[in-house]
PDB file of C-alpha atoms in Angstrom:
ATOM      1  CA  MET J  74    -161.130 -96.558 111.647  1.00  0.00           C
ATOM      2  CA  SER J  75    -164.634 -95.148 111.524  1.00  0.00           C
ATOM      3  CA  PHE J  76    -166.333 -93.620 108.517  1.00  0.00           C
ATOM      4  CA  ASP J  77    -165.869 -90.087 109.903  1.00  0.00           C
ATOM      5  CA  ASP J  78    -162.150 -90.699 110.478  1.00  0.00           C
ATOM      6  CA  ALA J  79    -161.789 -91.933 106.910  1.00  0.00           C
ATOM      7  CA  ILE J  80    -163.538 -88.806 105.590  1.00  0.00           C
ATOM      8  CA  LYS J  81    -161.255 -86.553 107.690  1.00  0.00           C
ATOM      9  CA  GLU J  82    -158.189 -88.391 106.399  1.00  0.00           C
ATOM     10  CA  LEU J  83    -159.430 -88.028 102.826  1.00  0.00           C
ATOM     11  CA  LYS J  84    -159.990 -84.283 103.313  1.00  0.00           C
ATOM     12  CA  LYS J  85    -156.436 -83.904 104.653  1.00  0.00           C
ATOM     13  CA  THR J  86    -155.083 -85.706 101.614  1.00  0.00           C
ATOM     14  CA  TYR J  87    -156.995 -83.489  99.187  1.00  0.00           C
ATOM     15  CA  GLU J  88    -156.108 -80.291 101.051  1.00  0.00           C
ATOM     16  CA  SER J  89    -152.409 -81.142 101.193  1.00  0.00           C
ATOM     17  CA  GLY J  90    -152.262 -81.783  97.442  1.00  0.00           C
ATOM     18  CA  SER J  91    -150.310 -85.014  97.891  1.00  0.00           C
ATOM     19  CA  TYR J  92    -152.916 -86.902  95.855  1.00  0.00           C
ATOM     20  CA  ARG J  93    -152.158 -84.584  92.946  1.00  0.00           C
ATOM     21  CA  THR J  94    -148.589 -85.799  92.468  1.00  0.00           C
ATOM     22  CA  GLU J  95    -149.693 -89.434  92.486  1.00  0.00           C
ATOM     23  CA  LEU J  96    -152.478 -88.707  89.981  1.00  0.00           C
ATOM     24  CA  ILE J  97    -150.014 -86.925  87.701  1.00  0.00           C
ATOM     25  CA  LYS J  98    -147.501 -89.770  87.903  1.00  0.00           C
ATOM     26  CA  LYS J  99    -150.206 -92.337  87.161  1.00  0.00           C
ATOM     27  CA  THR J 100    -151.527 -90.367  84.191  1.00  0.00           C
ATOM     28  CA  LEU J 101    -148.086 -89.792  82.686  1.00  0.00           C
ATOM     29  CA  THR J 102    -147.146 -93.449  83.191  1.00  0.00           C
ATOM     30  CA  GLU J 103    -150.235 -94.633  81.340  1.00  0.00           C
ATOM     31  CA  ASN J 104    -149.889 -92.159  78.473  1.00  0.00           C
ATOM     32  CA  SER J 105    -146.313 -92.153  77.170  1.00  0.00           C
ATOM     33  CA  ARG J 106    -147.053 -89.693  74.359  1.00  0.00           C
ATOM     34  CA  MET J 107    -148.450 -87.156  76.800  1.00  0.00           C
ATOM     35  CA  ARG J 108    -145.329 -87.706  78.909  1.00  0.00           C
ATOM     36  CA  LYS J 109    -143.212 -86.877  75.842  1.00  0.00           C
ATOM     37  CA  THR J 110    -145.192 -83.661  75.338  1.00  0.00           C
ATOM     38  CA  TYR J 111    -144.590 -82.739  78.978  1.00  0.00           C
ATOM     39  CA  ALA J 112    -140.894 -83.629  78.664  1.00  0.00           C
ATOM     40  CA  GLN J 113    -140.599 -81.292  75.673  1.00  0.00           C
ATOM     41  CA  MET J 114    -142.260 -78.523  77.684  1.00  0.00           C
ATOM     42  CA  LEU J 115    -139.691 -79.102  80.435  1.00  0.00           C
ATOM     43  CA  ILE J 116    -136.952 -78.600  77.850  1.00  0.00           C
ATOM     44  CA  LEU J 117    -138.560 -75.591  76.129  1.00  0.00           C
ATOM     45  CA  GLN J 118    -139.924 -73.910  79.334  1.00  0.00           C
ATOM     46  CA  CYS J 119    -142.002 -71.448  77.301  1.00  0.00           C
ATOM     47  CA  ALA J 120    -143.260 -72.301  73.830  1.00  0.00           C
ATOM     48  CA  ARG J 121    -145.861 -71.697  71.165  1.00  0.00           C
ATOM     49  CA  PHE J 122    -147.927 -74.619  69.928  1.00  0.00           C
ATOM     50  CA  GLY J 123    -145.912 -74.763  66.687  1.00  0.00           C
ATOM     51  CA  GLU J 124    -142.635 -75.135  68.561  1.00  0.00           C
ATOM     52  CA  ILE J 125    -144.034 -77.975  70.637  1.00  0.00           C
ATOM     53  CA  GLN J 126    -145.567 -79.625  67.570  1.00  0.00           C
ATOM     54  CA  GLN J 127    -142.178 -79.708  65.827  1.00  0.00           C
ATOM     55  CA  LYS J 128    -140.596 -81.570  68.747  1.00  0.00           C
ATOM     56  CA  VAL J 129    -143.386 -84.072  69.466  1.00  0.00           C
ATOM     57  CA  PHE J 130    -144.069 -86.538  66.686  1.00  0.00           C
ATOM     58  CA  VAL J 131    -147.847 -86.849  66.984  1.00  0.00           C
ATOM     59  CA  ALA J 132    -150.773 -85.319  65.102  1.00  0.00           C
ATOM     60  CA  ARG J 133    -151.703 -81.679  65.728  1.00  0.00           C
ATOM     61  CA  LYS J 134    -155.021 -82.696  67.242  1.00  0.00           C
ATOM     62  CA  THR J 135    -153.284 -85.102  69.628  1.00  0.00           C
ATOM     63  CA  THR J 136    -150.763 -82.458  70.674  1.00  0.00           C
ATOM     64  CA  TYR J 137    -153.583 -80.024  71.483  1.00  0.00           C
ATOM     65  CA  THR J 138    -155.318 -82.744  73.489  1.00  0.00           C
ATOM     66  CA  HIS J 139    -152.133 -83.488  75.435  1.00  0.00           C
ATOM     67  CA  LEU J 140    -151.499 -79.815  76.171  1.00  0.00           C
ATOM     68  CA  TYR J 141    -155.025 -79.264  77.466  1.00  0.00           C
ATOM     69  CA  GLN J 142    -154.879 -82.443  79.564  1.00  0.00           C
ATOM     70  CA  LEU J 143    -151.591 -81.227  81.046  1.00  0.00           C
ATOM     71  CA  MET J 144    -153.326 -77.919  81.800  1.00  0.00           C
ATOM     72  CA  GLU J 145    -156.137 -79.812  83.569  1.00  0.00           C
ATOM     73  CA  LEU J 146    -153.522 -81.631  85.657  1.00  0.00           C
ATOM     74  CA  GLY J 147    -152.106 -78.244  86.622  1.00  0.00           C
ATOM     75  CA  LEU J 148    -148.713 -78.755  84.970  1.00  0.00           C
ATOM     76  CA  LEU J 149    -149.073 -76.087  82.278  1.00  0.00           C
ATOM     77  CA  LYS J 150    -150.778 -72.763  81.817  1.00  0.00           C
ATOM     78  CA  GLN J 151    -151.571 -70.814  78.691  1.00  0.00           C
ATOM     79  CA  VAL J 152    -150.760 -67.119  78.258  1.00  0.00           C
ATOM     80  CA  ALA J 153    -152.147 -64.985  75.437  1.00  0.00           C
ATOM     81  CA  VAL J 154    -149.685 -62.488  73.965  1.00  0.00           C
ATOM     82  CA  MET J 155    -152.442 -59.905  73.499  1.00  0.00           C
ATOM     83  CA  ASP J 156    -153.142 -59.940  77.257  1.00  0.00           C
ATOM     84  CA  LEU J 157    -149.544 -58.822  77.849  1.00  0.00           C
ATOM     85  CA  TRP J 158    -149.315 -56.411  74.924  1.00  0.00           C
ATOM     86  CA  ASN J 159    -150.157 -53.149  76.751  1.00  0.00           C
ATOM     87  CA  LYS J 160    -149.470 -54.302  80.291  1.00  0.00           C
ATOM     88  CA  SER J 161    -146.854 -52.255  82.150  1.00  0.00           C
ATOM     89  CA  ASN J 162    -145.980 -54.379  85.206  1.00  0.00           C
ATOM     90  CA  LEU J 163    -144.799 -57.724  83.894  1.00  0.00           C
ATOM     91  CA  ASP J 164    -143.356 -60.558  85.939  1.00  0.00           C
ATOM     92  CA  ARG J 165    -140.383 -62.647  84.793  1.00  0.00           C
ATOM     93  CA  GLU J 166    -142.476 -65.245  82.924  1.00  0.00           C
ATOM     94  CA  GLN J 167    -144.498 -62.590  81.121  1.00  0.00           C
ATOM     95  CA  LYS J 168    -141.311 -60.816  80.058  1.00  0.00           C
ATOM     96  CA  LEU J 169    -140.009 -64.138  78.744  1.00  0.00           C
ATOM     97  CA  VAL J 170    -143.190 -64.640  76.694  1.00  0.00           C
ATOM     98  CA  LEU J 171    -142.984 -61.152  75.190  1.00  0.00           C
ATOM     99  CA  SER J 172    -139.279 -61.454  74.393  1.00  0.00           C
ATOM    100  CA  LYS J 173    -139.813 -64.819  72.679  1.00  0.00           C
ATOM    101  CA  PHE J 174    -142.719 -63.360  70.715  1.00  0.00           C
ATOM    102  CA  LYS J 175    -140.677 -60.314  69.672  1.00  0.00           C
ATOM    103  CA  ASP J 176    -137.789 -62.550  68.588  1.00  0.00           C
ATOM    104  CA  TRP J 177    -140.186 -64.678  66.544  1.00  0.00           C
ATOM    105  CA  THR J 178    -141.834 -61.656  64.878  1.00  0.00           C
ATOM    106  CA  SER J 179    -138.731 -59.473  64.511  1.00  0.00           C
ATOM    107  CA  LYS J 180    -138.650 -59.753  60.709  1.00  0.00           C
ATOM    108  CA  MET J 181    -142.392 -59.478  60.140  1.00  0.00           C
ATOM    109  CA  ALA J 182    -144.355 -56.454  58.976  1.00  0.00           C
ATOM    110  CA  ASP J 183    -146.351 -54.529  61.599  1.00  0.00           C
ATOM    111  CA  LYS J 184    -149.685 -55.856  60.327  1.00  0.00           C
ATOM    112  CA  GLN J 185    -148.427 -59.416  60.653  1.00  0.00           C
ATOM    113  CA  VAL J 186    -147.096 -58.755  64.149  1.00  0.00           C
ATOM    114  CA  ASN J 187    -150.479 -57.367  65.231  1.00  0.00           C
ATOM    115  CA  TYR J 188    -152.276 -60.324  63.659  1.00  0.00           C
ATOM    116  CA  PHE J 189    -150.041 -62.876  65.375  1.00  0.00           C
ATOM    117  CA  ALA J 190    -150.207 -60.992  68.691  1.00  0.00           C
ATOM    118  CA  ALA J 191    -153.963 -61.492  68.647  1.00  0.00           C
ATOM    119  CA  GLN J 192    -153.705 -65.172  67.677  1.00  0.00           C
ATOM    120  CA  THR J 193    -150.682 -66.462  69.598  1.00  0.00           C
ATOM    121  CA  HIS J 194    -150.647 -68.207  72.950  1.00  0.00           C
ATOM    122  CA  TYR J 195    -147.626 -69.508  74.812  1.00  0.00           C
ATOM    123  CA  PHE J 196    -147.607 -72.500  77.107  1.00  0.00           C
ATOM    124  CA  LEU J 197    -145.668 -72.194  80.370  1.00  0.00           C
ATOM    125  CA  LEU J 198    -144.907 -74.557  83.228  1.00  0.00           C
ATOM    126  CA  THR J 199    -146.770 -73.910  86.474  1.00  0.00           C
ATOM    127  CA  GLU J 200    -145.292 -74.367  89.952  1.00  0.00           C
ATOM    128  CA  GLN J 201    -146.759 -77.888  89.967  1.00  0.00           C
ATOM    129  CA  GLY J 202    -145.177 -78.465  86.562  1.00  0.00           C
ATOM    130  CA  LYS J 203    -141.788 -77.478  87.978  1.00  0.00           C
ATOM    131  CA  ASN J 204    -142.194 -79.827  90.966  1.00  0.00           C
ATOM    132  CA  LEU J 205    -138.792 -81.491  91.329  1.00  0.00           C
ATOM    133  CA  ASP J 206    -140.318 -84.845  92.288  1.00  0.00           C
ATOM    134  CA  ILE J 207    -142.375 -85.001  89.076  1.00  0.00           C
ATOM    135  CA  VAL J 208    -139.517 -83.711  86.893  1.00  0.00           C
ATOM    136  CA  LYS J 209    -137.062 -86.311  88.227  1.00  0.00           C
ATOM    137  CA  TRP J 210    -139.648 -89.037  87.840  1.00  0.00           C
ATOM    138  CA  VAL J 211    -140.418 -88.100  84.201  1.00  0.00           C
ATOM    139  CA  SER J 212    -136.702 -87.913  83.460  1.00  0.00           C
ATOM    140  CA  LYS J 213    -136.222 -91.412  84.890  1.00  0.00           C
ATOM    141  CA  LEU J 214    -139.115 -92.795  82.809  1.00  0.00           C
ATOM    142  CA  GLU J 215    -137.778 -91.197  79.628  1.00  0.00           C
ATOM    143  CA  LYS J 216    -134.305 -92.667  80.237  1.00  0.00           C
ATOM    144  CA  GLU J 217    -135.848 -96.111  80.752  1.00  0.00           C
ATOM    145  CA  PHE J 218    -137.879 -95.680  77.572  1.00  0.00           C
ATOM    146  CA  LYS J 219    -134.798 -94.653  75.547  1.00  0.00           C
ATOM    147  CA  ASN J 220    -132.781 -97.607  76.868  1.00  0.00           C
ATOM    148  CA  SER J 221    -135.473-100.198  76.144  1.00  0.00           C
TER     149      SER J 221
END
């Protein structure tokens, strides 16, 4: 195989995205706490930082770090409630975010609701984060961890 052939093969790999799954698996294998954060996001589907923090037993700073690393890997995305506040055409995920926010703030005063609308972000799974191969693999690792 020549140098040019190797470069072409590498480009194909990067364009197909197959390297991405292997990178994600490697990263989540090496960092079990980040894997737990991702596993909780799989369970919650759509959650505020506080909801995730209650389920994952690590420091707040560490949870933020894990969430942003998962965003860099393309597994999660962050949605601001204020961006959806006056929007008329919402997709299914955006409707889910707004309904969760309204449930959370249902017993708050209007000033508090407006304050939290400006401050609150929800984390959602991306298409890569819902990849069945990665989800099954994380589930298998978590079962092994629980049984050990």
